[in-house]
Amino acid sequence: MRDRLDPSRLSILFCNGPQCPQSPMAIRELLEAGYPASALAYYRGGLHDWVTLAMPLEQVG
């Protein structure tokens, strides 16, 4: 995943809801690999909430 992210832009990671462990695990792995924390954000509400709030989406890859 790291090679598909641009560290000069903020990347927001989120799962299907607050109980999903995948995004926090991915963030930990990115940080351990040296990816800058300032380029990462985590939205705990999940993708459904994000879309319901009319927040922007962009597909990578």
Coordinates of C-alpha atoms in Angstrom, one line a residue:
M1 CA 0.0 0.0 0.0
R2 CA 2.8 2.4 0.8
D3 CA 3.9 2.7 -2.8
R4 CA 0.4 3.8 -3.8
L5 CA 0.2 6.7 -1.2
D6 CA 1.6 10.2 -1.7
P7 CA 3.3 11.4 1.5
S8 CA 2.8 15.0 0.4
R9 CA -1.0 14.6 0.6
L10 CA -3.1 13.6 3.6
S11 CA -4.4 10.0 3.3
I12 CA -7.4 9.1 5.4
L13 CA -7.9 5.5 6.2
F14 CA -11.2 4.0 7.5
C15 CA -12.9 0.6 7.7
N16 CA -16.5 -0.5 7.9
G17 CA -17.0 0.9 11.4
P18 CA -15.4 1.5 14.8
Q19 CA -14.8 -2.2 15.6
C20 CA -12.9 -2.9 12.4
P21 CA -9.2 -3.5 13.1
Q22 CA -7.8 -3.3 9.6
S23 CA -7.1 0.5 9.2
P24 CA -5.4 0.9 12.6
M25 CA -3.3 -2.2 11.7
A26 CA -2.4 -0.7 8.3
I27 CA -1.5 2.7 9.9
R28 CA 0.8 0.9 12.4
E29 CA 2.5 -0.9 9.6
L30 CA 3.0 2.3 7.6
L31 CA 4.4 4.1 10.6
E32 CA 6.8 1.2 11.3
A33 CA 8.0 1.3 7.7
G34 CA 8.8 5.0 8.1
Y35 CA 5.8 6.6 6.5
P36 CA 5.3 10.1 8.0
A37 CA 2.5 10.3 10.6
S38 CA 1.6 13.8 9.4
A39 CA 0.4 12.3 6.1
L40 CA -2.0 9.8 7.8
A41 CA -5.4 10.2 9.4
Y42 CA -7.9 7.7 10.6
Y43 CA -11.7 8.2 10.5
R44 CA -13.2 5.9 13.1
G45 CA -16.8 6.2 11.9
G46 CA -16.3 4.0 8.9
L47 CA -16.9 4.4 5.1
H48 CA -20.7 4.4 5.4
D49 CA -20.7 7.4 7.8
W50 CA -18.1 9.2 5.7
V51 CA -20.3 8.9 2.6
T52 CA -23.4 9.8 4.5
L53 CA -21.7 13.0 5.6
A54 CA -21.0 13.8 1.9
M55 CA -17.2 13.7 2.5
P56 CA -14.9 13.5 -0.5
L57 CA -13.8 10.2 -2.0
E58 CA -10.9 9.5 -4.3
Q59 CA -9.9 6.1 -5.7
V60 CA -6.2 5.3 -5.7
G61 CA -4.8 2.9 -8.3

